[in-house]
Amino acid sequence: MTVSTPSPLTSDADWWRSAVVYQVYVRSFADSNGDGIGDLQGIRERLPYLRDLGVDALWLTPFYTSPMVDGGYDVADYRDVDPMFGTLGDFEAMITDAHALGVRIIVDIVPNHTSSRHPWFQAALAAAPGSPERARYLFAEGNGEHGEQPPNDWESIFGGPAWTRVPDGQWYLHLFDPAQPDLNWRHPEVRAEFEDVLRFWLDRGVDGFRIDVAHGMIKAEGLPDVGFNSMTTGRRQSELLGKGRLPYFDQDEVHDIYRAWRPILDSYPGGRMAVAEAWAETPQRLARYIGPDELHQAFSFDFLDATWSADSFRKVIDTALAESTIVGAPTTWVLSNHDRQRHVTRYGDGEVGLRRARAAALLMLALPGCAYLYQGEELGLPEVLDLPDELRQDPAFLRTGESRDGCRVPIPWSGDLAPYGFGPAGSELSWLPAPATWRALSVAAQAGVPGSTLELYRAALRIRHTHPALAGTDGITWLESDPGLLAFRRDTGGAVLTCVVNTGDAPVLIDGYGQPLVASEALTERDGGHLLPVDAAVWFERR
Ligand code: GLC
Ligand code: CA
């Protein structure tokens, strides 16, 4: 065995049930050596910031050896660190420090596909059709007289056909970029390999895994057509994500994989967990990924997709809480991640978007369950919409014109000049440029400033960790309220915390919930109550 980092955190095996997890997009968080790219040592240096923010764990996006065609979601070696991000030694130093500060580490695992540079795929290309080397991937003969048509009508999530032809005439499947060939999860070697990869990182002390494309590993037998795609009807198959059935996603057999993974996680001390990035037709099918014999969590993307309205939030919250009660696991709330437009921008951008994003944070953090924050949301960062095309790196951009680079711009830490302290003193490099407006949004510009978004997050996280009313994992009680208003209560052991969100178009007078604890906008006192402005949220307490 290798280095293990005994964690002082091992006593609480249920930590993930109410944790606040902070997603670090490694490439864009902090650059320790001035090459313009975030790295593991950069994260290590900023751990005190994350501890002071009040998060329980970090989820690190892939930092493994990779040609970086898809920002590291194309892994060439699952057991090593890409030199761009540092070394295995840097990882070990980082996790040791994180644990010493009481911060857990979740790493990303990418089991649906490897990089085309992975030794297995290189061997498959060098071998003949029908060889054992090809059997670890999904190679097939094409259709048409000379096999010149793809084996079926499947479409890549990044646009275009999901099949690429190799020189000897066979085709291989890639649900994402051609540089991300899909593995054959019906092959025992594939299963054994990933079980070993899990152990490799568990031995290094990781507290959990975020499973990439967790719904994708098993494809329907016979690789049947979907029946339409952008070529035939102009309608993209990916429109069915989270809404319909696709023969390459959410197949029942995928659950066998997680039933094999769970005992591995459980064989380590300290509550090692796994969270699924899974898309399923219904919340009920999504909930099947969670449970004592499968995974601990699955992101609730319906919450992320909810529009700014009391109705829309209430609907998704009720559904998610009902499902989590059935499976006996907490809901996993998320507002932003590295694949989606930042919520400041989704909610209207500019001042309105920021107000709503701040209010949404208080909404999310008052809910029972686990909350995932995406780096920079604590600074109120908007999506960068005007990146020059030639700087965009998302492989989806070339194929669909849609790019996820705007939420991946490096974090502003301090100073007056871009990239605002992202690198060491004096460094001017950053792999994507930060806009001039981010000077006012840097950590240094907001720290200690009353009313700043950073201080709002810090206050909310402090209360979330210490307030008795939020300690339980019980559900919420909705309170009767005007349309446009969302009001609910959490109570445990005599303490009551009430969260009120105003999504309507007029300020609302609120009375009778006790003392305000934290608010996303200033409240004014009126007639013995408090006036909650439009696009704002507040927590009240009564003990
Ligand atoms: C997941 C990741 C995304 C990546 C894709 C392919 O959806 O979150 O960033 O492009 O999987 O690995
Ligand atoms: Ca660097």
Short mmCIF file of C-alpha atoms in Angstrom, two decimals, residues 180-515:
data_model
loop_
_atom_site.label_atom_id
_atom_site.label_comp_id
_atom_site.label_asym_id
_atom_site.label_seq_id
_atom_site.Cartn_x
_atom_site.Cartn_y
_atom_site.Cartn_z
CA GLN A 180 -13.43 10.16 -25.43
CA PRO A 181 -14.16 6.56 -26.57
CA ASP A 182 -16.85 4.82 -24.49
CA LEU A 183 -15.78 1.78 -22.51
CA ASN A 184 -17.57 -1.57 -22.69
CA TRP A 185 -18.86 -2.01 -19.15
CA ARG A 186 -20.02 -5.55 -19.89
CA HIS A 187 -16.32 -6.47 -19.98
CA PRO A 188 -14.99 -7.86 -16.67
CA GLU A 189 -11.58 -6.22 -17.12
CA VAL A 190 -13.22 -2.80 -17.30
CA ARG A 191 -15.08 -3.44 -14.06
CA ALA A 192 -12.00 -4.77 -12.29
CA GLU A 193 -9.91 -1.83 -13.45
CA PHE A 194 -12.25 0.81 -12.03
CA GLU A 195 -12.71 -1.02 -8.77
CA ASP A 196 -8.95 -0.86 -8.46
CA VAL A 197 -8.89 2.83 -9.36
CA LEU A 198 -11.41 3.49 -6.59
CA ARG A 199 -9.13 1.70 -4.12
CA PHE A 200 -6.11 3.60 -5.38
CA TRP A 201 -7.67 6.94 -4.38
CA LEU A 202 -9.36 5.61 -1.25
CA ASP A 203 -5.93 4.41 -0.11
CA ARG A 204 -4.76 8.00 -0.55
CA GLY A 205 -7.42 9.18 1.83
CA VAL A 206 -10.14 10.59 -0.45
CA ASP A 207 -13.49 10.98 1.25
CA GLY A 208 -15.59 10.38 -1.81
CA PHE A 209 -16.13 10.37 -5.56
CA ARG A 210 -18.19 12.41 -7.95
CA ILE A 211 -19.13 9.97 -10.69
CA ASP A 212 -19.07 11.49 -14.14
CA VAL A 213 -21.90 10.45 -16.50
CA ALA A 214 -23.01 7.93 -13.88
CA HIS A 215 -26.05 7.00 -15.95
CA GLY A 216 -24.10 6.19 -19.09
CA MET A 217 -21.94 3.15 -18.66
CA ILE A 218 -24.38 0.50 -19.89
CA LYS A 219 -25.84 0.69 -23.38
CA ALA A 220 -28.97 -1.19 -24.46
CA GLU A 221 -28.22 -4.64 -25.93
CA GLY A 222 -28.05 -4.56 -29.71
CA LEU A 223 -27.39 -0.79 -29.75
CA PRO A 224 -30.90 0.07 -31.05
CA ASP A 225 -31.63 3.35 -32.87
CA VAL A 226 -33.16 6.27 -30.99
CA GLY A 227 -35.37 7.03 -33.98
CA PHE A 228 -34.41 10.62 -34.60
CA ASN A 229 -31.46 12.96 -34.37
CA SER A 230 -30.42 16.43 -35.50
CA MET A 231 -29.54 15.07 -38.93
CA THR A 232 -32.95 13.53 -39.55
CA THR A 233 -35.35 15.85 -37.71
CA GLY A 234 -33.26 18.78 -36.53
CA ARG A 235 -34.06 17.72 -32.97
CA ARG A 236 -31.09 16.82 -30.83
CA GLN A 237 -31.23 13.60 -28.82
CA SER A 238 -29.68 15.39 -25.87
CA GLU A 239 -32.98 17.28 -25.50
CA LEU A 240 -34.23 14.10 -23.85
CA LEU A 241 -31.64 14.33 -21.05
CA GLY A 242 -33.55 14.26 -17.79
CA LYS A 243 -36.87 14.06 -19.70
CA GLY A 244 -37.00 10.86 -21.71
CA ARG A 245 -35.43 7.47 -22.32
CA LEU A 246 -32.38 6.95 -24.48
CA PRO A 247 -30.88 3.54 -25.27
CA TYR A 248 -27.46 4.73 -24.12
CA PHE A 249 -28.47 6.23 -20.76
CA ASP A 250 -30.01 5.05 -17.50
CA GLN A 251 -30.17 1.36 -18.38
CA ASP A 252 -31.16 -0.88 -15.46
CA GLU A 253 -27.92 -2.84 -15.55
CA VAL A 254 -25.90 0.25 -14.60
CA HIS A 255 -27.08 -0.30 -11.04
CA ASP A 256 -25.11 -3.56 -10.83
CA ILE A 257 -21.94 -1.49 -11.12
CA TYR A 258 -22.84 0.64 -8.11
CA ARG A 259 -23.90 -2.37 -6.09
CA ALA A 260 -20.35 -3.62 -6.62
CA TRP A 261 -18.79 -0.26 -5.74
CA ARG A 262 -20.67 0.32 -2.51
CA PRO A 263 -19.00 -2.49 -0.50
CA ILE A 264 -15.63 -1.10 -1.59
CA LEU A 265 -16.50 2.34 -0.22
CA ASP A 266 -17.95 0.79 2.92
CA SER A 267 -14.80 -1.21 3.56
CA TYR A 268 -12.92 2.03 4.34
CA PRO A 269 -13.44 3.93 7.59
CA GLY A 270 -14.87 7.42 7.91
CA GLY A 271 -17.89 7.52 5.63
CA ARG A 272 -16.47 7.39 2.10
CA MET A 273 -19.23 8.47 -0.25
CA ALA A 274 -20.17 8.82 -3.89
CA VAL A 275 -22.33 11.35 -5.69
CA ALA A 276 -23.78 10.65 -9.12
CA GLU A 277 -23.91 13.04 -12.01
CA ALA A 278 -26.89 11.19 -13.37
CA TRP A 279 -29.66 12.12 -15.75
CA ALA A 280 -32.84 10.09 -15.70
CA GLU A 281 -36.30 10.42 -17.15
CA THR A 282 -38.02 11.09 -13.83
CA PRO A 283 -37.03 11.99 -10.26
CA GLN A 284 -38.14 8.45 -9.35
CA ARG A 285 -35.64 6.88 -11.73
CA LEU A 286 -32.95 9.25 -10.50
CA ALA A 287 -33.63 8.18 -6.93
CA ARG A 288 -32.80 4.58 -7.89
CA TYR A 289 -29.12 5.53 -7.92
CA ILE A 290 -29.30 6.33 -4.22
CA GLY A 291 -29.60 3.97 -1.31
CA PRO A 292 -27.73 1.86 1.20
CA ASP A 293 -26.54 -0.58 -1.48
CA GLU A 294 -25.76 1.98 -4.22
CA LEU A 295 -24.67 5.60 -4.14
CA HIS A 296 -25.07 8.20 -1.41
CA GLN A 297 -26.22 11.12 -3.50
CA ALA A 298 -27.31 12.24 -6.97
CA PHE A 299 -27.37 15.90 -7.96
CA SER A 300 -30.82 17.43 -8.13
CA PHE A 301 -30.51 19.18 -11.48
CA ASP A 302 -34.22 20.01 -11.40
CA PHE A 303 -33.38 22.52 -8.68
CA LEU A 304 -30.68 24.01 -10.89
CA ASP A 305 -33.16 24.15 -13.79
CA ALA A 306 -35.95 25.79 -11.77
CA THR A 307 -36.79 29.27 -12.98
CA TRP A 308 -36.90 32.27 -10.68
CA SER A 309 -40.40 31.82 -9.31
CA ALA A 310 -41.86 30.62 -6.02
CA ASP A 311 -43.99 28.03 -7.85
CA SER A 312 -41.15 26.55 -9.78
CA PHE A 313 -38.91 26.27 -6.71
CA ARG A 314 -41.65 24.84 -4.58
CA LYS A 315 -42.47 22.14 -7.09
CA VAL A 316 -38.91 20.86 -7.45
CA ILE A 317 -38.20 21.10 -3.73
CA ASP A 318 -41.30 19.06 -2.87
CA THR A 319 -40.52 16.39 -5.44
CA ALA A 320 -36.89 16.13 -4.42
CA LEU A 321 -37.69 15.94 -0.70
CA ALA A 322 -40.36 13.30 -1.28
CA GLU A 323 -37.94 11.14 -3.25
CA SER A 324 -35.21 11.52 -0.67
CA THR A 325 -37.56 10.44 2.10
CA ILE A 326 -38.37 7.28 0.16
CA VAL A 327 -34.74 6.33 -0.38
CA GLY A 328 -33.59 7.50 3.07
CA ALA A 329 -30.89 9.81 1.75
CA PRO A 330 -30.58 13.57 1.68
CA THR A 331 -31.34 15.72 -1.33
CA THR A 332 -28.31 17.11 -3.10
CA TRP A 333 -28.93 20.73 -4.05
CA VAL A 334 -26.93 22.54 -6.68
CA LEU A 335 -27.30 25.92 -8.40
CA SER A 336 -24.21 26.02 -10.61
CA ASN A 337 -21.39 23.83 -11.87
CA HIS A 338 -18.70 23.80 -14.55
CA ASP A 339 -21.16 22.69 -17.26
CA ARG A 340 -23.91 25.24 -16.82
CA GLN A 341 -24.32 28.96 -17.17
CA ARG A 342 -23.70 30.59 -13.79
CA HIS A 343 -26.94 31.28 -11.92
CA VAL A 344 -26.36 35.04 -11.63
CA THR A 345 -26.71 35.08 -15.42
CA ARG A 346 -29.48 32.49 -15.63
CA TYR A 347 -31.60 34.56 -13.26
CA GLY A 348 -31.34 37.70 -15.41
CA ASP A 349 -27.69 38.79 -15.18
CA GLY A 350 -26.57 42.22 -14.00
CA GLU A 351 -27.90 43.61 -10.77
CA VAL A 352 -31.17 41.67 -10.87
CA GLY A 353 -29.37 38.38 -11.52
CA LEU A 354 -26.99 38.99 -8.65
CA ARG A 355 -29.80 39.84 -6.22
CA ARG A 356 -31.66 36.67 -7.16
CA ALA A 357 -28.51 34.55 -6.96
CA ARG A 358 -27.84 35.81 -3.45
CA ALA A 359 -31.42 35.05 -2.44
CA ALA A 360 -31.21 31.59 -4.05
CA ALA A 361 -28.13 30.86 -1.94
CA LEU A 362 -30.10 31.53 1.25
CA LEU A 363 -32.90 29.34 -0.09
CA MET A 364 -30.58 26.45 -0.89
CA LEU A 365 -28.59 26.67 2.33
CA ALA A 366 -31.75 26.60 4.46
CA LEU A 367 -32.94 23.33 2.91
CA PRO A 368 -32.23 19.99 4.56
CA GLY A 369 -29.66 17.84 2.77
CA CYS A 370 -26.33 18.46 1.12
CA ALA A 371 -25.51 21.61 -0.87
CA TYR A 372 -22.89 21.90 -3.60
CA LEU A 373 -21.38 25.33 -4.30
CA TYR A 374 -19.46 26.07 -7.48
CA GLN A 375 -16.27 28.08 -7.08
CA GLY A 376 -16.89 31.79 -7.50
CA GLU A 377 -20.60 31.71 -6.69
CA GLU A 378 -19.65 32.96 -3.22
CA LEU A 379 -18.28 36.02 -5.03
CA GLY A 380 -21.43 36.50 -7.12
CA LEU A 381 -19.54 35.87 -10.36
CA PRO A 382 -21.64 36.05 -13.52
CA GLU A 383 -21.10 33.99 -16.66
CA VAL A 384 -18.51 35.60 -18.94
CA LEU A 385 -20.51 35.95 -22.13
CA ASP A 386 -18.04 37.76 -24.35
CA LEU A 387 -15.00 35.49 -24.44
CA PRO A 388 -13.34 35.72 -27.85
CA ASP A 389 -14.12 32.59 -29.87
CA GLU A 390 -10.45 31.82 -30.49
CA LEU A 391 -9.86 31.47 -26.74
CA ARG A 392 -12.73 29.06 -26.14
CA GLN A 393 -11.58 25.53 -25.43
CA ASP A 394 -14.77 23.57 -24.84
CA PRO A 395 -14.91 20.78 -27.46
CA ALA A 396 -18.69 21.29 -27.64
CA PHE A 397 -18.10 24.78 -29.02
CA LEU A 398 -16.85 23.68 -32.44
CA ARG A 399 -19.64 21.16 -32.87
CA THR A 400 -22.63 23.05 -31.49
CA GLY A 401 -21.59 26.67 -31.02
CA GLU A 402 -22.40 26.28 -27.32
CA SER A 403 -19.52 26.66 -24.94
CA ARG A 404 -19.07 26.10 -21.23
CA ASP A 405 -15.95 28.26 -21.01
CA GLY A 406 -17.85 31.28 -19.65
CA CYS A 407 -18.32 29.62 -16.25
CA ARG A 408 -14.71 28.41 -16.15
CA VAL A 409 -12.88 31.74 -16.08
CA PRO A 410 -10.22 31.85 -13.33
CA ILE A 411 -11.27 33.13 -9.91
CA PRO A 412 -10.36 36.74 -8.99
CA TRP A 413 -8.51 36.80 -5.66
CA SER A 414 -7.07 40.30 -5.28
CA GLY A 415 -5.49 43.32 -6.93
CA ASP A 416 -6.33 45.80 -9.65
CA LEU A 417 -5.11 43.99 -12.72
CA ALA A 418 -6.29 40.80 -14.40
CA PRO A 419 -5.97 37.96 -13.59
CA TYR A 420 -6.50 39.43 -10.11
CA GLY A 421 -4.15 37.36 -8.04
CA PHE A 422 -5.00 34.07 -9.74
CA GLY A 423 -1.26 33.39 -10.03
CA PRO A 424 1.74 34.30 -7.88
CA ALA A 425 2.61 38.00 -7.44
CA GLY A 426 3.33 39.68 -10.75
CA SER A 427 1.96 36.87 -12.91
CA GLU A 428 -0.16 38.14 -15.77
CA LEU A 429 -1.18 34.84 -17.27
CA SER A 430 -4.48 33.06 -17.06
CA TRP A 431 -5.76 30.49 -19.54
CA LEU A 432 -8.98 32.45 -19.94
CA PRO A 433 -9.07 36.22 -19.37
CA ALA A 434 -11.07 37.69 -16.49
CA PRO A 435 -13.19 40.73 -17.40
CA ALA A 436 -12.31 44.16 -15.97
CA THR A 437 -15.50 44.18 -13.90
CA TRP A 438 -14.15 41.31 -11.80
CA ARG A 439 -11.75 43.63 -10.02
CA ALA A 440 -14.61 44.65 -7.74
CA LEU A 441 -15.64 41.01 -7.22
CA SER A 442 -12.31 39.64 -6.01
CA VAL A 443 -12.00 37.91 -2.65
CA ALA A 444 -9.90 40.81 -1.31
CA ALA A 445 -12.42 43.38 -2.54
CA GLN A 446 -15.27 41.61 -0.71
CA ALA A 447 -13.65 40.20 2.43
CA GLY A 448 -14.79 42.06 5.52
CA VAL A 449 -17.16 44.27 3.50
CA PRO A 450 -20.60 44.16 5.11
CA GLY A 451 -23.26 43.15 2.61
CA SER A 452 -20.81 41.68 0.09
CA THR A 453 -21.74 38.35 -1.46
CA LEU A 454 -18.71 36.70 0.13
CA GLU A 455 -19.75 37.88 3.60
CA LEU A 456 -23.32 36.75 2.91
CA TYR A 457 -22.09 33.22 2.16
CA ARG A 458 -19.79 33.22 5.17
CA ALA A 459 -22.61 34.31 7.47
CA ALA A 460 -25.07 31.80 6.03
CA LEU A 461 -22.60 28.93 6.30
CA ARG A 462 -21.72 29.85 9.88
CA ILE A 463 -25.38 29.84 10.86
CA ARG A 464 -26.04 26.64 8.94
CA HIS A 465 -23.34 24.90 10.93
CA THR A 466 -24.26 26.20 14.33
CA HIS A 467 -28.00 26.83 14.43
CA PRO A 468 -29.91 24.09 16.25
CA ALA A 469 -32.93 24.47 13.96
CA LEU A 470 -30.83 23.43 10.97
CA ALA A 471 -29.14 20.54 12.73
CA GLY A 472 -31.73 17.92 11.88
CA THR A 473 -32.21 16.19 8.56
CA ASP A 474 -36.00 16.35 8.80
CA GLY A 475 -38.03 17.97 6.08
CA ILE A 476 -39.45 21.45 5.94
CA THR A 477 -42.82 22.93 6.79
CA TRP A 478 -44.27 25.28 4.19
CA LEU A 479 -45.95 28.36 5.59
CA GLU A 480 -48.96 29.97 4.04
CA SER A 481 -47.88 32.99 2.06
CA ASP A 482 -48.74 35.33 -0.81
CA PRO A 483 -48.08 34.06 -4.30
CA GLY A 484 -44.56 35.02 -5.28
CA LEU A 485 -43.39 34.33 -1.77
CA LEU A 486 -41.69 31.15 -0.63
CA ALA A 487 -41.76 30.63 3.13
CA PHE A 488 -40.80 27.53 5.06
CA ARG A 489 -39.71 26.54 8.52
CA ARG A 490 -37.10 24.17 9.90
CA ASP A 491 -37.29 23.23 13.52
CA THR A 492 -35.38 20.94 15.76
CA GLY A 493 -35.38 20.82 19.55
CA GLY A 494 -37.41 23.97 20.14
CA ALA A 495 -35.43 26.25 17.82
CA VAL A 496 -37.19 27.52 14.71
CA LEU A 497 -35.63 29.00 11.60
CA THR A 498 -37.85 30.46 8.91
CA CYS A 499 -36.62 31.18 5.41
CA VAL A 500 -38.60 33.62 3.26
CA VAL A 501 -37.83 34.34 -0.39
CA ASN A 502 -39.56 37.09 -2.34
CA THR A 503 -39.75 36.24 -6.05
CA GLY A 504 -42.69 38.60 -6.60
CA ASP A 505 -42.70 42.14 -7.90
CA ALA A 506 -43.36 44.13 -4.73
CA PRO A 507 -41.76 44.32 -1.29
CA VAL A 508 -43.57 42.25 1.34
CA LEU A 509 -44.13 43.03 5.00
CA ILE A 510 -43.15 40.09 7.17
CA ASP A 511 -44.13 39.73 10.76
CA GLY A 512 -44.19 37.02 13.38
CA TYR A 513 -41.20 34.84 12.50
CA GLY A 514 -38.86 36.28 15.12
CA GLN A 515 -35.53 38.02 14.64
#
